Amino acid sequence: MSLLWMLIVGGIIGWLAGLIMGRDIPGGVIGNIIAGILGSWLGGMLLGSWGPKVSDFYVFPSLIGAIVLIFIVSLILRSTGGRSRS
């Protein structure tokens, strides 16, 4: 059950970070989950553990980490040309 909650909360954090940044995360729902989980790890490394905790995620550091991650990914995609246009 813990894994399911981790996926749900990670997806919500990734989705919220995408809304705040005003950018779509590549990969849809899976991309949101990955951005939320990796953002949580990044936020924990940069900001530590503080704020409300939901399913092993500290909400504020996780959200800030996901925003930073989306910003970095969008810079990389922009510099490499992103998706090819047909």
PDB file of N, CA, C and O in Angstrom:
ATOM      1  N   MET A   1       0.823  -1.196   0.000  1.00  0.00           N
ATOM      2  CA  MET A   1       0.000   0.000   0.000  1.00  0.00           C
ATOM      3  C   MET A   1       0.867   1.259   0.000  1.00  0.00           C
ATOM      4  O   MET A   1       0.495   2.261  -0.576  1.00  0.00           O
ATOM      5  N   SER A   2       2.039   1.178   0.636  1.00  0.00           N
ATOM      6  CA  SER A   2       2.930   2.332   0.703  1.00  0.00           C
ATOM      7  C   SER A   2       3.421   2.737  -0.687  1.00  0.00           C
ATOM      8  O   SER A   2       3.542   3.922  -0.984  1.00  0.00           O
ATOM      9  N   LEU A   3       3.708   1.754  -1.530  1.00  0.00           N
ATOM     10  CA  LEU A   3       4.158   2.048  -2.894  1.00  0.00           C
ATOM     11  C   LEU A   3       3.067   2.765  -3.677  1.00  0.00           C
ATOM     12  O   LEU A   3       3.345   3.722  -4.412  1.00  0.00           O
ATOM     13  N   LEU A   4       1.831   2.334  -3.520  1.00  0.00           N
ATOM     14  CA  LEU A   4       0.720   2.979  -4.207  1.00  0.00           C
ATOM     15  C   LEU A   4       0.587   4.438  -3.776  1.00  0.00           C
ATOM     16  O   LEU A   4       0.428   5.334  -4.615  1.00  0.00           O
ATOM     17  N   TRP A   5       0.669   4.704  -2.470  1.00  0.00           N
ATOM     18  CA  TRP A   5       0.594   6.090  -1.983  1.00  0.00           C
ATOM     19  C   TRP A   5       1.755   6.915  -2.487  1.00  0.00           C
ATOM     20  O   TRP A   5       1.607   8.095  -2.807  1.00  0.00           O
ATOM     21  N   MET A   6       2.944   6.309  -2.559  1.00  0.00           N
ATOM     22  CA  MET A   6       4.111   7.021  -3.055  1.00  0.00           C
ATOM     23  C   MET A   6       3.903   7.435  -4.515  1.00  0.00           C
ATOM     24  O   MET A   6       4.219   8.565  -4.901  1.00  0.00           O
ATOM     25  N   LEU A   7       3.341   6.549  -5.319  1.00  0.00           N
ATOM     26  CA  LEU A   7       3.081   6.864  -6.720  1.00  0.00           C
ATOM     27  C   LEU A   7       2.016   7.964  -6.853  1.00  0.00           C
ATOM     28  O   LEU A   7       2.145   8.871  -7.680  1.00  0.00           O
ATOM     29  N   ILE A   8       0.973   7.873  -6.050  1.00  0.00           N
ATOM     30  CA  ILE A   8      -0.098   8.874  -6.109  1.00  0.00           C
ATOM     31  C   ILE A   8       0.409  10.236  -5.678  1.00  0.00           C
ATOM     32  O   ILE A   8       0.216  11.238  -6.376  1.00  0.00           O
ATOM     33  N   VAL A   9       1.091  10.297  -4.543  1.00  0.00           N
ATOM     34  CA  VAL A   9       1.583  11.581  -4.041  1.00  0.00           C
ATOM     35  C   VAL A   9       2.667  12.131  -4.959  1.00  0.00           C
ATOM     36  O   VAL A   9       2.703  13.329  -5.243  1.00  0.00           O
ATOM     37  N   GLY A  10       3.543  11.282  -5.472  1.00  0.00           N
ATOM     38  CA  GLY A  10       4.562  11.716  -6.427  1.00  0.00           C
ATOM     39  C   GLY A  10       3.932  12.296  -7.689  1.00  0.00           C
ATOM     40  O   GLY A  10       4.387  13.322  -8.213  1.00  0.00           O
ATOM     41  N   GLY A  11       2.879  11.662  -8.176  1.00  0.00           N
ATOM     42  CA  GLY A  11       2.173  12.169  -9.345  1.00  0.00           C
ATOM     43  C   GLY A  11       1.525  13.517  -9.091  1.00  0.00           C
ATOM     44  O   GLY A  11       1.564  14.415  -9.934  1.00  0.00           O
ATOM     45  N   ILE A  12       0.933  13.677  -7.920  1.00  0.00           N
ATOM     46  CA  ILE A  12       0.293  14.955  -7.576  1.00  0.00           C
ATOM     47  C   ILE A  12       1.335  16.059  -7.443  1.00  0.00           C
ATOM     48  O   ILE A  12       1.137  17.175  -7.944  1.00  0.00           O
ATOM     49  N   ILE A  13       2.462  15.768  -6.810  1.00  0.00           N
ATOM     50  CA  ILE A  13       3.522  16.771  -6.668  1.00  0.00           C
ATOM     51  C   ILE A  13       4.071  17.153  -8.038  1.00  0.00           C
ATOM     52  O   ILE A  13       4.282  18.331  -8.327  1.00  0.00           O
ATOM     53  N   GLY A  14       4.301  16.187  -8.905  1.00  0.00           N
ATOM     54  CA  GLY A  14       4.770  16.481 -10.264  1.00  0.00           C
ATOM     55  C   GLY A  14       3.763  17.299 -11.049  1.00  0.00           C
ATOM     56  O   GLY A  14       4.122  18.231 -11.771  1.00  0.00           O
ATOM     57  N   TRP A  15       2.490  16.974 -10.907  1.00  0.00           N
ATOM     58  CA  TRP A  15       1.432  17.702 -11.600  1.00  0.00           C
ATOM     59  C   TRP A  15       1.356  19.144 -11.104  1.00  0.00           C
ATOM     60  O   TRP A  15       1.251  20.078 -11.904  1.00  0.00           O
ATOM     61  N   LEU A  16       1.407  19.340  -9.782  1.00  0.00           N
ATOM     62  CA  LEU A  16       1.372  20.694  -9.223  1.00  0.00           C
ATOM     63  C   LEU A  16       2.582  21.510  -9.661  1.00  0.00           C
ATOM     64  O   LEU A  16       2.452  22.697  -9.982  1.00  0.00           O
ATOM     65  N   ALA A  17       3.751  20.880  -9.686  1.00  0.00           N
ATOM     66  CA  ALA A  17       4.950  21.589 -10.130  1.00  0.00           C
ATOM     67  C   ALA A  17       4.819  22.006 -11.596  1.00  0.00           C
ATOM     68  O   ALA A  17       5.209  23.110 -11.963  1.00  0.00           O
ATOM     69  N   GLY A  18       4.251  21.149 -12.424  1.00  0.00           N
ATOM     70  CA  GLY A  18       4.017  21.495 -13.827  1.00  0.00           C
ATOM     71  C   GLY A  18       3.040  22.647 -13.967  1.00  0.00           C
ATOM     72  O   GLY A  18       3.215  23.525 -14.812  1.00  0.00           O
ATOM     73  N   LEU A  19       2.002  22.667 -13.134  1.00  0.00           N
ATOM     74  CA  LEU A  19       1.048  23.778 -13.161  1.00  0.00           C
ATOM     75  C   LEU A  19       1.702  25.086 -12.731  1.00  0.00           C
ATOM     76  O   LEU A  19       1.467  26.135 -13.346  1.00  0.00           O
ATOM     77  N   ILE A  20       2.504  25.033 -11.685  1.00  0.00           N
ATOM     78  CA  ILE A  20       3.177  26.236 -11.202  1.00  0.00           C
ATOM     79  C   ILE A  20       4.146  26.773 -12.251  1.00  0.00           C
ATOM     80  O   ILE A  20       4.223  27.974 -12.489  1.00  0.00           O
ATOM     81  N   MET A  21       4.872  25.878 -12.915  1.00  0.00           N
ATOM     82  CA  MET A  21       5.837  26.292 -13.934  1.00  0.00           C
ATOM     83  C   MET A  21       5.156  26.655 -15.251  1.00  0.00           C
ATOM     84  O   MET A  21       5.762  27.305 -16.093  1.00  0.00           O
ATOM     85  N   GLY A  22       3.932  26.221 -15.441  1.00  0.00           N
ATOM     86  CA  GLY A  22       3.232  26.488 -16.696  1.00  0.00           C
ATOM     87  C   GLY A  22       3.792  25.685 -17.854  1.00  0.00           C
ATOM     88  O   GLY A  22       3.742  26.114 -18.996  1.00  0.00           O
ATOM     89  N   ARG A  23       4.323  24.527 -17.573  1.00  0.00           N
ATOM     90  CA  ARG A  23       4.922  23.668 -18.598  1.00  0.00           C
ATOM     91  C   ARG A  23       4.350  22.259 -18.486  1.00  0.00           C
ATOM     92  O   ARG A  23       4.091  21.767 -17.407  1.00  0.00           O
ATOM     93  N   ASP A  24       4.194  21.622 -19.641  1.00  0.00           N
ATOM     94  CA  ASP A  24       3.782  20.226 -19.653  1.00  0.00           C
ATOM     95  C   ASP A  24       4.999  19.352 -19.407  1.00  0.00           C
ATOM     96  O   ASP A  24       6.079  19.602 -19.937  1.00  0.00           O
ATOM     97  N   ILE A  25       4.817  18.348 -18.604  1.00  0.00           N
ATOM     98  CA  ILE A  25       5.901  17.412 -18.328  1.00  0.00           C
ATOM     99  C   ILE A  25       5.833  16.306 -19.373  1.00  0.00           C
ATOM    100  O   ILE A  25       4.784  15.694 -19.563  1.00  0.00           O
ATOM    101  N   PRO A  26       6.952  16.060 -20.079  1.00  0.00           N
ATOM    102  CA  PRO A  26       6.935  14.976 -21.065  1.00  0.00           C
ATOM    103  C   PRO A  26       6.617  13.647 -20.394  1.00  0.00           C
ATOM    104  O   PRO A  26       7.100  13.366 -19.305  1.00  0.00           O
ATOM    105  N   GLY A  27       5.793  12.848 -21.020  1.00  0.00           N
ATOM    106  CA  GLY A  27       5.468  11.523 -20.488  1.00  0.00           C
ATOM    107  C   GLY A  27       4.130  11.427 -19.804  1.00  0.00           C
ATOM    108  O   GLY A  27       3.764  10.366 -19.314  1.00  0.00           O
ATOM    109  N   GLY A  28       3.391  12.529 -19.711  1.00  0.00           N
ATOM    110  CA  GLY A  28       2.061  12.495 -19.116  1.00  0.00           C
ATOM    111  C   GLY A  28       2.076  12.107 -17.649  1.00  0.00           C
ATOM    112  O   GLY A  28       2.846  12.643 -16.862  1.00  0.00           O
ATOM    113  N   VAL A  29       1.225  11.154 -17.278  1.00  0.00           N
ATOM    114  CA  VAL A  29       1.085  10.737 -15.891  1.00  0.00           C
ATOM    115  C   VAL A  29       2.386  10.121 -15.371  1.00  0.00           C
ATOM    116  O   VAL A  29       2.823  10.420 -14.254  1.00  0.00           O
ATOM    117  N   ILE A  30       3.026   9.295 -16.177  1.00  0.00           N
ATOM    118  CA  ILE A  30       4.291   8.678 -15.774  1.00  0.00           C
ATOM    119  C   ILE A  30       5.347   9.756 -15.564  1.00  0.00           C
ATOM    120  O   ILE A  30       6.125   9.706 -14.605  1.00  0.00           O
ATOM    121  N   GLY A  31       5.375  10.753 -16.436  1.00  0.00           N
ATOM    122  CA  GLY A  31       6.307  11.870 -16.275  1.00  0.00           C
ATOM    123  C   GLY A  31       6.050  12.649 -15.002  1.00  0.00           C
ATOM    124  O   GLY A  31       6.986  13.076 -14.321  1.00  0.00           O
ATOM    125  N   ASN A  32       4.772  12.840 -14.661  1.00  0.00           N
ATOM    126  CA  ASN A  32       4.425  13.519 -13.408  1.00  0.00           C
ATOM    127  C   ASN A  32       4.918  12.728 -12.197  1.00  0.00           C
ATOM    128  O   ASN A  32       5.447  13.305 -11.247  1.00  0.00           O
ATOM    129  N   ILE A  33       4.722  11.431 -12.226  1.00  0.00           N
ATOM    130  CA  ILE A  33       5.164  10.588 -11.113  1.00  0.00           C
ATOM    131  C   ILE A  33       6.683  10.642 -10.980  1.00  0.00           C
ATOM    132  O   ILE A  33       7.216  10.823  -9.879  1.00  0.00           O
ATOM    133  N   ILE A  34       7.382  10.521 -12.101  1.00  0.00           N
ATOM    134  CA  ILE A  34       8.851  10.560 -12.066  1.00  0.00           C
ATOM    135  C   ILE A  34       9.334  11.924 -11.591  1.00  0.00           C
ATOM    136  O   ILE A  34      10.239  12.009 -10.751  1.00  0.00           O
ATOM    137  N   ALA A  35       8.730  13.002 -12.100  1.00  0.00           N
ATOM    138  CA  ALA A  35       9.121  14.350 -11.671  1.00  0.00           C
ATOM    139  C   ALA A  35       8.853  14.545 -10.190  1.00  0.00           C
ATOM    140  O   ALA A  35       9.660  15.163  -9.481  1.00  0.00           O
ATOM    141  N   GLY A  36       7.750  14.035  -9.695  1.00  0.00           N
ATOM    142  CA  GLY A  36       7.430  14.161  -8.274  1.00  0.00           C
ATOM    143  C   GLY A  36       8.387  13.393  -7.382  1.00  0.00           C
ATOM    144  O   GLY A  36       8.854  13.894  -6.365  1.00  0.00           O
ATOM    145  N   ILE A  37       8.720  12.175  -7.780  1.00  0.00           N
ATOM    146  CA  ILE A  37       9.620  11.355  -6.962  1.00  0.00           C
ATOM    147  C   ILE A  37      11.051  11.892  -7.019  1.00  0.00           C
ATOM    148  O   ILE A  37      11.704  12.054  -5.989  1.00  0.00           O
ATOM    149  N   LEU A  38      11.541  12.191  -8.232  1.00  0.00           N
ATOM    150  CA  LEU A  38      12.892  12.747  -8.338  1.00  0.00           C
ATOM    151  C   LEU A  38      12.968  14.138  -7.724  1.00  0.00           C
ATOM    152  O   LEU A  38      13.972  14.502  -7.115  1.00  0.00           O
ATOM    153  N   GLY A  39      11.907  14.923  -7.887  1.00  0.00           N
ATOM    154  CA  GLY A  39      11.859  16.244  -7.271  1.00  0.00           C
ATOM    155  C   GLY A  39      11.863  16.154  -5.761  1.00  0.00           C
ATOM    156  O   GLY A  39      12.482  16.977  -5.080  1.00  0.00           O
ATOM    157  N   SER A  40      11.205  15.155  -5.227  1.00  0.00           N
ATOM    158  CA  SER A  40      11.213  14.945  -3.779  1.00  0.00           C
ATOM    159  C   SER A  40      12.615  14.624  -3.289  1.00  0.00           C
ATOM    160  O   SER A  40      13.078  15.146  -2.269  1.00  0.00           O
ATOM    161  N   TRP A  41      13.305  13.777  -4.009  1.00  0.00           N
ATOM    162  CA  TRP A  41      14.679  13.449  -3.647  1.00  0.00           C
ATOM    163  C   TRP A  41      15.568  14.689  -3.733  1.00  0.00           C
ATOM    164  O   TRP A  41      16.336  14.983  -2.809  1.00  0.00           O
ATOM    165  N   LEU A  42      15.457  15.438  -4.833  1.00  0.00           N
ATOM    166  CA  LEU A  42      16.256  16.647  -5.026  1.00  0.00           C
ATOM    167  C   LEU A  42      15.942  17.686  -3.951  1.00  0.00           C
ATOM    168  O   LEU A  42      16.848  18.275  -3.367  1.00  0.00           O
ATOM    169  N   GLY A  43      14.670  17.895  -3.673  1.00  0.00           N
ATOM    170  CA  GLY A  43      14.265  18.841  -2.645  1.00  0.00           C
ATOM    171  C   GLY A  43      14.756  18.444  -1.268  1.00  0.00           C
ATOM    172  O   GLY A  43      15.176  19.295  -0.477  1.00  0.00           O
ATOM    173  N   GLY A  44      14.733  17.161  -0.982  1.00  0.00           N
ATOM    174  CA  GLY A  44      15.250  16.677   0.292  1.00  0.00           C
ATOM    175  C   GLY A  44      16.745  16.891   0.424  1.00  0.00           C
ATOM    176  O   GLY A  44      17.251  17.243   1.490  1.00  0.00           O
ATOM    177  N   MET A  45      17.464  16.706  -0.682  1.00  0.00           N
ATOM    178  CA  MET A  45      18.912  16.916  -0.658  1.00  0.00           C
ATOM    179  C   MET A  45      19.248  18.395  -0.493  1.00  0.00           C
ATOM    180  O   MET A  45      20.188  18.747   0.212  1.00  0.00           O
ATOM    181  N   LEU A  46      18.500  19.265  -1.174  1.00  0.00           N
ATOM    182  CA  LEU A  46      18.797  20.702  -1.138  1.00  0.00           C
ATOM    183  C   LEU A  46      18.249  21.393   0.106  1.00  0.00           C
ATOM    184  O   LEU A  46      18.905  22.272   0.670  1.00  0.00           O
ATOM    185  N   LEU A  47      17.040  21.021   0.528  1.00  0.00           N
ATOM    186  CA  LEU A  47      16.344  21.770   1.563  1.00  0.00           C
ATOM    187  C   LEU A  47      16.133  21.012   2.866  1.00  0.00           C
ATOM    188  O   LEU A  47      15.692  21.601   3.851  1.00  0.00           O
ATOM    189  N   GLY A  48      16.372  19.729   2.880  1.00  0.00           N
ATOM    190  CA  GLY A  48      16.181  18.952   4.098  1.00  0.00           C
ATOM    191  C   GLY A  48      14.738  18.530   4.305  1.00  0.00           C
ATOM    192  O   GLY A  48      13.919  18.566   3.389  1.00  0.00           O
ATOM    193  N   SER A  49      14.425  18.165   5.525  1.00  0.00           N
ATOM    194  CA  SER A  49      13.098  17.643   5.871  1.00  0.00           C
ATOM    195  C   SER A  49      12.368  18.638   6.756  1.00  0.00           C
ATOM    196  O   SER A  49      12.732  18.821   7.910  1.00  0.00           O
ATOM    197  N   TRP A  50      11.374  19.307   6.195  1.00  0.00           N
ATOM    198  CA  TRP A  50      10.558  20.237   6.974  1.00  0.00           C
ATOM    199  C   TRP A  50       9.192  20.352   6.333  1.00  0.00           C
ATOM    200  O   TRP A  50       8.998  19.976   5.191  1.00  0.00           O
ATOM    201  N   GLY A  51       8.250  20.826   7.070  1.00  0.00           N
ATOM    202  CA  GLY A  51       6.889  20.997   6.567  1.00  0.00           C
ATOM    203  C   GLY A  51       6.072  19.730   6.742  1.00  0.00           C
ATOM    204  O   GLY A  51       6.532  18.737   7.299  1.00  0.00           O
ATOM    205  N   PRO A  52       4.850  19.769   6.238  1.00  0.00           N
ATOM    206  CA  PRO A  52       3.974  18.600   6.369  1.00  0.00           C
ATOM    207  C   PRO A  52       4.507  17.406   5.584  1.00  0.00           C
ATOM    208  O   PRO A  52       5.094  17.562   4.525  1.00  0.00           O
ATOM    209  N   LYS A  53       4.276  16.221   6.129  1.00  0.00           N
ATOM    210  CA  LYS A  53       4.747  14.988   5.513  1.00  0.00           C
ATOM    211  C   LYS A  53       3.552  14.149   5.085  1.00  0.00           C
ATOM    212  O   LYS A  53       2.653  13.895   5.867  1.00  0.00           O
ATOM    213  N   VAL A  54       3.563  13.732   3.818  1.00  0.00           N
ATOM    214  CA  VAL A  54       2.513  12.871   3.282  1.00  0.00           C
ATOM    215  C   VAL A  54       3.194  11.700   2.581  1.00  0.00           C
ATOM    216  O   VAL A  54       3.937  11.908   1.614  1.00  0.00           O
ATOM    217  N   SER A  55       2.969  10.502   3.071  1.00  0.00           N
ATOM    218  CA  SER A  55       3.498   9.280   2.459  1.00  0.00           C
ATOM    219  C   SER A  55       4.996   9.382   2.179  1.00  0.00           C
ATOM    220  O   SER A  55       5.440   9.194   1.053  1.00  0.00           O
ATOM    221  N   ASP A  56       5.778   9.680   3.184  1.00  0.00           N
ATOM    222  CA  ASP A  56       7.236   9.789   3.095  1.00  0.00           C
ATOM    223  C   ASP A  56       7.725  10.961   2.243  1.00  0.00           C
ATOM    224  O   ASP A  56       8.892  11.034   1.893  1.00  0.00           O
ATOM    225  N   PHE A  57       6.849  11.862   1.854  1.00  0.00           N
ATOM    226  CA  PHE A  57       7.224  13.059   1.105  1.00  0.00           C
ATOM    227  C   PHE A  57       7.003  14.275   1.994  1.00  0.00           C
ATOM    228  O   PHE A  57       5.904  14.483   2.492  1.00  0.00           O
ATOM    229  N   TYR A  58       8.031  15.082   2.181  1.00  0.00           N
ATOM    230  CA  TYR A  58       7.843  16.380   2.820  1.00  0.00           C
ATOM    231  C   TYR A  58       7.380  17.315   1.714  1.00  0.00           C
ATOM    232  O   TYR A  58       8.087  17.529   0.724  1.00  0.00           O
ATOM    233  N   VAL A  59       6.184  17.854   1.838  1.00  0.00           N
ATOM    234  CA  VAL A  59       5.486  18.504   0.738  1.00  0.00           C
ATOM    235  C   VAL A  59       6.254  19.691   0.160  1.00  0.00           C
ATOM    236  O   VAL A  59       6.472  19.754  -1.056  1.00  0.00           O
ATOM    237  N   PHE A  60       6.683  20.630   0.995  1.00  0.00           N
ATOM    238  CA  PHE A  60       7.309  21.836   0.464  1.00  0.00           C
ATOM    239  C   PHE A  60       8.660  21.576  -0.195  1.00  0.00           C
ATOM    240  O   PHE A  60       8.880  22.026  -1.323  1.00  0.00           O
ATOM    241  N   PRO A  61       9.588  20.851   0.437  1.00  0.00           N
ATOM    242  CA  PRO A  61      10.838  20.552  -0.267  1.00  0.00           C
ATOM    243  C   PRO A  61      10.610  19.723  -1.531  1.00  0.00           C
ATOM    244  O   PRO A  61      11.293  19.923  -2.536  1.00  0.00           O
ATOM    245  N   SER A  62       9.637  18.816  -1.494  1.00  0.00           N
ATOM    246  CA  SER A  62       9.339  17.996  -2.671  1.00  0.00           C
ATOM    247  C   SER A  62       8.826  18.844  -3.816  1.00  0.00           C
ATOM    248  O   SER A  62       9.241  18.680  -4.973  1.00  0.00           O
ATOM    249  N   LEU A  63       7.932  19.764  -3.514  1.00  0.00           N
ATOM    250  CA  LEU A  63       7.361  20.625  -4.550  1.00  0.00           C
ATOM    251  C   LEU A  63       8.432  21.543  -5.134  1.00  0.00           C
ATOM    252  O   LEU A  63       8.520  21.703  -6.359  1.00  0.00           O
ATOM    253  N   ILE A  64       9.252  22.128  -4.285  1.00  0.00           N
ATOM    254  CA  ILE A  64      10.317  23.006  -4.764  1.00  0.00           C
ATOM    255  C   ILE A  64      11.329  22.215  -5.588  1.00  0.00           C
ATOM    256  O   ILE A  64      11.790  22.666  -6.639  1.00  0.00           O
ATOM    257  N   GLY A  65      11.666  21.009  -5.137  1.00  0.00           N
ATOM    258  CA  GLY A  65      12.581  20.159  -5.899  1.00  0.00           C
ATOM    259  C   GLY A  65      12.011  19.780  -7.255  1.00  0.00           C
ATOM    260  O   GLY A  65      12.733  19.761  -8.258  1.00  0.00           O
ATOM    261  N   ALA A  66      10.717  19.485  -7.318  1.00  0.00           N
ATOM    262  CA  ALA A  66      10.084  19.146  -8.596  1.00  0.00           C
ATOM    263  C   ALA A  66      10.060  20.358  -9.529  1.00  0.00           C
ATOM    264  O   ALA A  66      10.261  20.215 -10.739  1.00  0.00           O
ATOM    265  N   ILE A  67       9.853  21.544  -8.992  1.00  0.00           N
ATOM    266  CA  ILE A  67       9.876  22.758  -9.813  1.00  0.00           C
ATOM    267  C   ILE A  67      11.274  22.973 -10.387  1.00  0.00           C
ATOM    268  O   ILE A  67      11.429  23.265 -11.581  1.00  0.00           O
ATOM    269  N   VAL A  68      12.291  22.802  -9.568  1.00  0.00           N
ATOM    270  CA  VAL A  68      13.670  22.937 -10.044  1.00  0.00           C
ATOM    271  C   VAL A  68      13.963  21.896 -11.117  1.00  0.00           C
ATOM    272  O   VAL A  68      14.563  22.206 -12.160  1.00  0.00           O
ATOM    273  N   LEU A  69      13.531  20.666 -10.904  1.00  0.00           N
ATOM    274  CA  LEU A  69      13.748  19.597 -11.868  1.00  0.00           C
ATOM    275  C   LEU A  69      13.064  19.906 -13.202  1.00  0.00           C
ATOM    276  O   LEU A  69      13.668  19.746 -14.267  1.00  0.00           O
ATOM    277  N   ILE A  70      11.826  20.367 -13.158  1.00  0.00           N
ATOM    278  CA  ILE A  70      11.107  20.703 -14.389  1.00  0.00           C
ATOM    279  C   ILE A  70      11.788  21.861 -15.105  1.00  0.00           C
ATOM    280  O   ILE A  70      11.901  21.868 -16.336  1.00  0.00           O
ATOM    281  N   PHE A  71      12.271  22.836 -14.362  1.00  0.00           N
ATOM    282  CA  PHE A  71      12.989  23.956 -14.955  1.00  0.00           C
ATOM    283  C   PHE A  71      14.246  23.471 -15.679  1.00  0.00           C
ATOM    284  O   PHE A  71      14.513  23.869 -16.818  1.00  0.00           O
ATOM    285  N   ILE A  72      15.013  22.598 -15.043  1.00  0.00           N
ATOM    286  CA  ILE A  72      16.237  22.078 -15.651  1.00  0.00           C
ATOM    287  C   ILE A  72      15.919  21.255 -16.898  1.00  0.00           C
ATOM    288  O   ILE A  72      16.562  21.412 -17.943  1.00  0.00           O
ATOM    289  N   VAL A  73      14.909  20.393 -16.803  1.00  0.00           N
ATOM    290  CA  VAL A  73      14.531  19.571 -17.961  1.00  0.00           C
ATOM    291  C   VAL A  73      14.044  20.448 -19.111  1.00  0.00           C
ATOM    292  O   VAL A  73      14.385  20.212 -20.273  1.00  0.00           O
ATOM    293  N   SER A  74      13.271  21.507 -18.803  1.00  0.00           N
ATOM    294  CA  SER A  74      12.784  22.387 -19.877  1.00  0.00           C
ATOM    295  C   SER A  74      13.938  23.139 -20.532  1.00  0.00           C
ATOM    296  O   SER A  74      13.924  23.364 -21.742  1.00  0.00           O
ATOM    297  N   LEU A  75      14.961  23.524 -19.759  1.00  0.00           N
ATOM    298  CA  LEU A  75      16.140  24.161 -20.345  1.00  0.00           C
ATOM    299  C   LEU A  75      16.884  23.204 -21.269  1.00  0.00           C
ATOM    300  O   LEU A  75      17.320  23.588 -22.354  1.00  0.00           O
ATOM    301  N   ILE A  76      17.026  21.958 -20.838  1.00  0.00           N
ATOM    302  CA  ILE A  76      17.711  20.955 -21.658  1.00  0.00           C
ATOM    303  C   ILE A  76      16.935  20.694 -22.938  1.00  0.00           C
ATOM    304  O   ILE A  76      17.512  20.645 -24.029  1.00  0.00           O
ATOM    305  N   LEU A  77      15.618  20.542 -22.826  1.00  0.00           N
ATOM    306  CA  LEU A  77      14.804  20.279 -24.018  1.00  0.00           C
ATOM    307  C   LEU A  77      14.823  21.470 -24.975  1.00  0.00           C
ATOM    308  O   LEU A  77      14.833  21.291 -26.190  1.00  0.00           O
ATOM    309  N   ARG A  78      14.832  22.674 -24.434  1.00  0.00           N
ATOM    310  CA  ARG A  78      14.863  23.864 -25.284  1.00  0.00           C
ATOM    311  C   ARG A  78      16.206  23.966 -26.011  1.00  0.00           C
ATOM    312  O   ARG A  78      16.252  24.325 -27.182  1.00  0.00           O
ATOM    313  N   SER A  79      17.308  23.629 -25.327  1.00  0.00           N
ATOM    314  CA  SER A  79      18.628  23.749 -25.942  1.00  0.00           C
ATOM    315  C   SER A  79      18.872  22.665 -26.986  1.00  0.00           C
ATOM    316  O   SER A  79      19.638  22.872 -27.917  1.00  0.00           O
ATOM    317  N   THR A  80      18.243  21.496 -26.838  1.00  0.00           N
ATOM    318  CA  THR A  80      18.425  20.424 -27.812  1.00  0.00           C
ATOM    319  C   THR A  80      17.370  20.434 -28.904  1.00  0.00           C
ATOM    320  O   THR A  80      17.361  19.591 -29.766  1.00  0.00           O
ATOM    321  N   GLY A  81      16.476  21.383 -28.839  1.00  0.00           N
ATOM    322  CA  GLY A  81      15.432  21.474 -29.856  1.00  0.00           C
ATOM    323  C   GLY A  81      14.135  20.831 -29.463  1.00  0.00           C
ATOM    324  O   GLY A  81      13.134  20.977 -30.132  1.00  0.00           O
ATOM    325  N   GLY A  82      14.117  20.101 -28.344  1.00  0.00           N
ATOM    326  CA  GLY A  82      12.867  19.504 -27.864  1.00  0.00           C
ATOM    327  C   GLY A  82      12.345  18.441 -28.800  1.00  0.00           C
ATOM    328  O   GLY A  82      13.089  17.685 -29.384  1.00  0.00           O
ATOM    329  N   ARG A  83      11.052  18.448 -28.971  1.00  0.00           N
ATOM    330  CA  ARG A  83      10.399  17.457 -29.825  1.00  0.00           C
ATOM    331  C   ARG A  83      10.547  17.878 -31.289  1.00  0.00           C
ATOM    332  O   ARG A  83      10.532  19.034 -31.632  1.00  0.00           O
ATOM    333  N   SER A  84      10.662  16.881 -32.141  1.00  0.00           N
ATOM    334  CA  SER A  84      10.737  17.189 -33.559  1.00  0.00           C
ATOM    335  C   SER A  84       9.352  17.519 -34.086  1.00  0.00           C
ATOM    336  O   SER A  84       8.355  16.934 -33.687  1.00  0.00           O
ATOM    337  N   ARG A  85       9.310  18.487 -34.964  1.00  0.00           N
ATOM    338  CA  ARG A  85       8.019  18.903 -35.531  1.00  0.00           C
ATOM    339  C   ARG A  85       7.860  18.308 -36.907  1.00  0.00           C
ATOM    340  O   ARG A  85       8.753  18.360 -37.739  1.00  0.00           O
ATOM    341  N   SER A  86       6.700  17.752 -37.170  1.00  0.00           N
ATOM    342  CA  SER A  86       6.459  17.122 -38.477  1.00  0.00           C
ATOM    343  C   SER A  86       5.565  17.987 -39.312  1.00  0.00           C
ATOM    344  O   SER A  86       4.688  18.632 -38.890  1.00  0.00           O
TER     345      SER A  86
END
